[in-house]
XYZ file of C-alpha atoms in Angstrom:
395
model
C -57.248 -30.873 93.402
C -53.697 -28.533 94.348
C -50.569 -29.439 93.852
C -47.897 -28.459 96.512
C -44.475 -27.930 93.814
C -43.995 -26.967 90.423
C -43.258 -29.799 89.132
C -46.450 -31.418 90.285
C -48.276 -28.832 88.783
C -46.399 -29.179 85.200
C -47.744 -32.936 85.665
C -51.009 -31.759 85.626
C -50.725 -29.177 83.022
C -49.366 -31.716 80.564
C -52.530 -33.572 81.080
C -54.907 -30.424 81.134
C -57.209 -32.683 78.025
C -58.206 -35.232 80.069
C -58.360 -33.156 83.724
C -60.404 -30.169 82.638
C -59.471 -27.984 84.932
C -61.266 -24.945 85.978
C -59.372 -21.745 84.410
C -60.471 -18.883 85.327
C -58.532 -15.295 85.407
C -59.407 -12.387 87.603
C -62.101 -10.627 85.454
C -63.930 -14.075 85.907
C -63.853 -14.720 82.607
C -63.439 -18.632 81.446
C -59.836 -20.203 79.635
C -60.840 -23.836 77.344
C -57.462 -25.848 76.836
C -57.840 -27.139 73.547
C -53.939 -28.572 73.473
C -51.521 -27.773 76.791
C -48.483 -26.960 74.442
C -44.907 -28.420 74.663
C -43.242 -29.076 78.568
C -40.095 -27.222 77.715
C -37.597 -29.261 79.756
C -35.077 -26.389 79.497
C -34.525 -23.148 80.151
C -37.475 -20.428 79.339
C -41.092 -20.593 79.593
C -43.343 -24.238 80.731
C -44.893 -24.803 77.774
C -44.307 -23.995 74.697
C -47.386 -23.926 71.740
C -50.007 -23.744 73.777
C -53.454 -23.958 72.034
C -56.551 -22.307 74.229
C -59.793 -20.316 74.031
C -60.774 -17.437 76.389
C -64.172 -15.547 75.422
C -64.964 -17.575 71.726
C -61.874 -17.168 70.392
C -59.018 -18.886 69.998
C -55.024 -18.499 70.370
C -51.859 -19.699 70.401
C -48.960 -19.213 72.131
C -46.504 -20.164 75.842
C -47.642 -20.901 78.458
C -45.795 -20.867 82.562
C -46.937 -22.201 85.735
C -46.038 -20.710 89.076
C -48.153 -21.528 92.568
C -49.208 -17.888 92.806
C -48.327 -14.393 90.771
C -45.881 -14.157 92.520
C -43.654 -16.195 90.895
C -43.399 -14.284 88.039
C -41.029 -11.485 89.584
C -39.741 -13.522 91.526
C -38.663 -15.553 89.253
C -37.487 -12.790 87.114
C -38.999 -13.273 84.273
C -40.457 -9.721 84.093
C -36.004 -9.108 82.717
C -36.236 -12.308 80.755
C -37.199 -11.684 76.805
C -37.392 -15.525 76.518
C -40.965 -15.155 78.173
C -42.554 -12.592 75.874
C -44.790 -14.869 74.644
C -46.023 -15.904 77.205
C -50.138 -15.859 76.543
C -51.075 -16.518 79.480
C -49.462 -16.725 83.440
C -51.402 -20.665 85.137
C -51.038 -20.197 89.271
C -52.643 -22.532 91.688
C -53.297 -19.483 93.940
C -54.358 -16.416 92.830
C -52.929 -14.118 94.758
C -53.197 -9.919 94.933
C -52.363 -8.209 91.339
C -48.843 -5.788 91.273
C -50.040 -3.160 89.180
C -46.479 -1.984 89.817
C -44.728 -4.705 87.117
C -46.159 -5.646 84.160
C -47.053 -9.158 83.785
C -49.005 -11.295 81.454
C -52.520 -12.656 82.174
C -53.242 -14.497 84.826
C -55.553 -17.437 85.377
C -56.353 -19.729 87.976
C -56.575 -23.656 87.374
C -58.036 -25.953 89.831
C -57.916 -29.741 89.237
C -61.248 -31.424 89.627
C -59.958 -35.054 89.649
C -57.404 -37.262 88.238
C -59.515 -39.336 86.523
C -59.615 -39.557 82.277
C -61.583 -37.180 80.918
C -64.534 -39.750 79.509
C -66.587 -37.254 76.988
C -66.902 -38.458 73.270
C -64.470 -36.097 71.455
C -65.876 -33.494 69.836
C -64.439 -34.389 66.574
C -62.178 -37.206 64.670
C -59.653 -37.771 61.993
C -59.654 -40.287 59.795
C -56.432 -42.532 59.666
C -56.179 -42.379 56.429
C -55.912 -38.930 56.666
C -53.384 -38.941 58.887
C -51.319 -41.564 57.355
C -51.823 -39.152 54.117
C -50.151 -36.257 55.988
C -47.197 -38.090 57.321
C -46.445 -39.077 53.964
C -46.663 -35.321 52.523
C -44.571 -34.895 55.959
C -41.958 -37.102 55.035
C -41.739 -36.024 50.845
C -41.444 -32.619 52.022
C -38.173 -33.819 54.752
C -36.817 -35.518 51.711
C -37.617 -32.806 48.989
C -35.782 -30.303 51.451
C -32.574 -32.810 51.652
C -33.300 -32.512 47.950
C -32.291 -29.276 47.365
C -28.844 -29.979 49.028
C -28.035 -32.308 46.770
C -28.132 -30.771 44.227
C -26.848 -27.306 45.372
C -23.659 -28.966 46.193
C -23.906 -31.050 49.068
C -22.170 -34.687 49.743
C -24.657 -36.957 50.689
C -22.428 -38.907 52.858
C -22.002 -35.282 54.346
C -25.772 -35.081 53.825
C -26.714 -38.701 56.459
C -24.252 -38.112 58.861
C -25.261 -34.694 59.317
C -28.780 -35.003 59.400
C -27.702 -38.462 61.906
C -26.005 -35.759 64.456
C -29.107 -33.295 64.300
C -31.217 -36.472 65.562
C -29.088 -37.006 68.448
C -29.366 -33.303 69.437
C -33.019 -33.930 69.569
C -33.974 -30.691 71.279
C -31.572 -29.668 73.921
C -28.908 -29.693 71.671
C -29.623 -30.091 68.602
C -27.774 -26.818 67.623
C -23.955 -28.115 68.904
C -24.911 -31.219 67.538
C -25.401 -29.118 63.692
C -22.095 -26.856 64.743
C -19.907 -29.578 65.073
C -20.711 -31.766 62.170
C -20.031 -28.753 60.521
C -17.005 -28.416 61.882
C -16.088 -31.812 61.353
C -17.271 -32.923 58.252
C -17.135 -36.332 57.626
C -15.212 -35.967 54.829
C -12.232 -35.822 57.691
C -12.285 -39.615 58.824
C -11.753 -40.418 54.973
C -8.605 -41.078 56.447
C -9.186 -44.380 58.874
C -10.183 -46.260 56.242
C -7.865 -48.730 56.215
C -8.096 -48.826 59.617
C -9.167 -51.716 62.425
C -12.870 -50.222 62.978
C -12.200 -50.418 66.336
C -9.670 -47.411 66.229
C -11.547 -45.712 63.664
C -14.474 -45.396 66.091
C -11.427 -43.763 69.288
C -11.026 -41.688 66.012
C -13.742 -40.257 65.530
C -14.978 -39.943 68.990
C -11.791 -38.467 69.121
C -12.235 -36.150 67.059
C -15.725 -35.007 67.948
C -15.133 -34.898 71.549
C -11.936 -32.580 71.220
C -13.315 -30.157 69.296
C -16.899 -30.327 71.429
C -14.764 -29.011 74.121
C -15.965 -32.195 76.362
C -12.651 -34.243 76.734
C -13.663 -32.525 79.901
C -16.007 -35.277 80.927
C -13.796 -38.371 80.226
C -10.917 -39.964 83.071
C -7.215 -38.302 81.992
C -5.357 -40.970 80.454
C -8.413 -41.512 77.401
C -8.619 -37.021 77.412
C -5.697 -37.853 76.716
C -5.069 -40.442 74.115
C -7.828 -38.527 72.613
C -5.758 -35.685 72.094
C -3.433 -37.345 70.747
C -5.407 -39.188 67.912
C -7.199 -36.183 67.261
C -4.132 -34.224 66.509
C -3.368 -37.279 64.158
C -6.702 -35.605 61.973
C -5.527 -32.356 62.149
C -7.871 -31.057 65.095
C -6.064 -29.325 68.191
C -8.775 -27.553 70.259
C -12.541 -26.774 71.028
C -14.331 -25.218 68.284
C -17.523 -25.923 70.703
C -17.435 -24.488 74.055
C -18.119 -26.678 76.651
C -20.775 -24.352 78.152
C -23.000 -24.705 74.585
C -24.385 -28.226 75.314
C -27.399 -28.820 77.276
C -27.449 -31.167 80.565
C -30.430 -30.180 82.059
C -32.624 -33.034 82.584
C -30.656 -34.796 80.485
C -30.682 -38.309 81.359
C -27.009 -39.918 81.550
C -27.216 -41.938 78.111
C -28.173 -39.012 76.705
C -25.727 -36.819 77.311
C -23.475 -35.073 74.734
C -20.509 -36.792 74.927
C -21.916 -40.711 74.898
C -24.480 -39.370 71.887
C -20.945 -38.707 70.497
C -19.890 -42.370 71.705
C -23.263 -43.668 69.346
C -22.334 -41.458 66.517
C -18.510 -43.453 66.602
C -19.486 -47.241 66.631
C -22.766 -45.590 63.908
C -20.344 -44.311 61.829
C -16.327 -45.873 62.801
C -17.626 -49.317 61.509
C -19.017 -48.708 57.959
C -15.923 -45.458 56.966
C -14.922 -47.902 54.103
C -18.336 -47.822 52.545
C -19.644 -45.010 53.904
C -22.662 -44.155 56.062
C -24.884 -43.605 53.657
C -24.229 -46.517 51.047
C -23.507 -48.916 53.736
C -27.619 -48.225 54.858
C -28.307 -48.142 51.328
C -27.195 -51.430 51.001
C -28.690 -52.571 53.774
C -32.336 -50.719 53.316
C -32.432 -53.155 49.654
C -31.288 -56.391 51.050
C -33.618 -56.192 54.028
C -35.168 -52.949 54.301
C -37.111 -52.181 57.892
C -35.839 -54.926 59.747
C -32.535 -54.763 58.894
C -31.699 -51.152 59.718
C -33.344 -51.779 63.277
C -31.198 -54.157 63.522
C -28.031 -53.039 62.176
C -28.477 -49.552 64.047
C -29.975 -51.659 67.498
C -26.848 -53.192 67.911
C -25.362 -49.284 69.748
C -25.280 -49.510 72.961
C -25.872 -45.367 73.168
C -28.464 -45.158 70.668
C -31.964 -46.418 72.496
C -34.716 -48.460 70.045
C -36.608 -45.186 70.065
C -33.735 -42.837 69.357
C -33.085 -45.146 66.961
C -36.571 -44.930 64.976
C -36.144 -41.299 65.122
C -32.879 -41.581 63.448
C -34.517 -43.974 60.964
C -37.707 -41.651 60.164
C -36.648 -38.330 60.201
C -32.479 -38.640 58.920
C -31.680 -42.216 57.353
C -34.512 -42.530 55.358
C -35.494 -39.031 54.409
C -32.085 -38.443 52.693
C -32.085 -41.938 51.223
C -35.640 -40.836 49.147
C -33.292 -37.217 48.312
C -30.145 -38.719 46.812
C -33.178 -41.759 45.021
C -31.123 -44.622 47.091
C -31.966 -47.282 46.056
C -32.282 -46.217 42.303
C -35.528 -47.200 41.620
C -36.543 -44.600 43.875
C -39.207 -46.472 46.257
C -37.215 -49.147 49.449
C -36.689 -45.619 51.152
C -40.399 -44.833 51.016
C -41.285 -48.225 51.787
C -39.561 -48.711 53.988
C -40.842 -45.419 56.078
C -44.569 -47.318 55.467
C -43.228 -50.259 57.588
C -41.150 -47.858 60.028
C -42.893 -49.235 64.134
C -43.509 -45.451 65.049
C -41.188 -43.727 67.835
C -42.271 -42.937 71.094
C -44.979 -41.120 71.774
C -43.801 -36.779 72.871
C -46.342 -34.319 73.982
C -47.151 -32.878 70.086
C -48.183 -36.266 69.269
C -50.286 -36.663 72.954
C -51.574 -33.101 72.726
C -53.070 -32.958 68.870
C -54.240 -36.852 69.737
C -55.935 -35.181 72.010
C -57.396 -32.303 70.954
C -58.967 -33.990 67.823
C -60.696 -36.849 69.966
C -58.009 -39.446 68.059
C -58.506 -41.931 70.409
C -55.451 -44.215 70.148
C -51.613 -43.608 69.854
C -49.839 -43.255 66.246
C -49.356 -47.021 65.486
C -46.595 -46.482 62.763
C -43.935 -43.553 61.988
C -46.322 -42.637 58.956
C -48.890 -41.484 61.742
C -46.218 -40.324 63.988
C -45.475 -37.885 61.768
C -48.465 -37.051 60.292
C -49.829 -36.070 64.342
C -46.297 -34.035 63.761
C -48.101 -32.217 60.432
C -51.151 -31.733 60.889
C -50.015 -29.751 64.777
C -47.734 -27.300 62.214
C -50.641 -26.891 59.403
C -52.473 -24.460 58.854
C -55.981 -25.927 60.143
C -53.750 -24.729 64.263
C -54.057 -21.501 65.397
C -51.324 -19.254 64.889
C -49.359 -17.546 67.108
C -51.230 -15.466 69.949
C -54.354 -13.331 69.138
C -53.881 -11.418 71.797
C -51.921 -9.676 73.342
C -48.624 -10.935 74.888
C -46.961 -10.279 78.097
C -45.300 -6.924 77.781
C -42.222 -6.750 75.572
C -38.595 -6.901 77.902
C -37.101 -3.790 75.877
C -32.931 -4.596 75.434
C -32.568 -1.511 77.987
C -34.491 -4.047 80.336
C -32.989 -7.398 79.616
C -30.725 -8.862 82.154
C -26.953 -8.649 80.666
């Protein structure tokens, strides 16, 4: 079966574990896919962190897909350092070799069928083992937060920053983290006596102005945002608008809308504090209460809500030993539904013969922990694509 577009080709490659393509390079060597990698929705290689077997040797690295080998030079990858980690170029049609321009090893993939793989799994991991890995990852994340608290980071700032990082997801994580430092939660202390709606707009104004995104609003709202931000001491952007990725980002996931979600989450809790407020919810109603508390936010969907709770709220509460019995945050995590499946959980499940998707956040964390464990192949054990020198890199 041959694809007619690189997007369709990428869709097939993402399902390589079930479709079992025949992958052969120019020398007739066969490749086996252990893990197709994590699909990259931004600039850079199409799949990162793939795991392959060739000549009985397991190796890892990035994979780039093209309809034919000319795409490597045609797309300018030969002068782009972001592609130095590519260990295999996978093509649908094998064209002539161009020795004048170095490229990574190239192999042709033939997908014989779109039917699911019915082979019995080669190995299995017990559910209890996956759950234990998930608990260990949660505790490790909590321990990292605990070190920051002991170094003097305020608990409110810690949770605020962790939530902001989750809002950035993959593509905008760095600018959201920078924003959480440039506009710390303490900057909103003067809003404690304000009505919730006023505080929410003030938080949004501070984030949008500092993030350089007021131009994405209508003129009236932009003027109002700048006026309100000045009352908080913010007069200009600290993060260029060009820092934000909008590539393949759904409307609700656009940076400004994520900021609106943060404003709704934080603005009504400034008086008590975000961390203290979440502590109170966990104490009174556990996981159900947390889900209900955040689910009301029109700019934070259920999947992102679960991600925020699992990766930010509960680990930071556990780190701060709130509630004081020290077990409520972990107990809530143990009862948390699973975040949406992603390429890591799908790929690791297939690779290790796990027949079902995670049923809880604990199992979801466990599969992520497994992908980062010592049993997972290290980066490329064979020669990657030729490195791009500083002189050759595009300017």
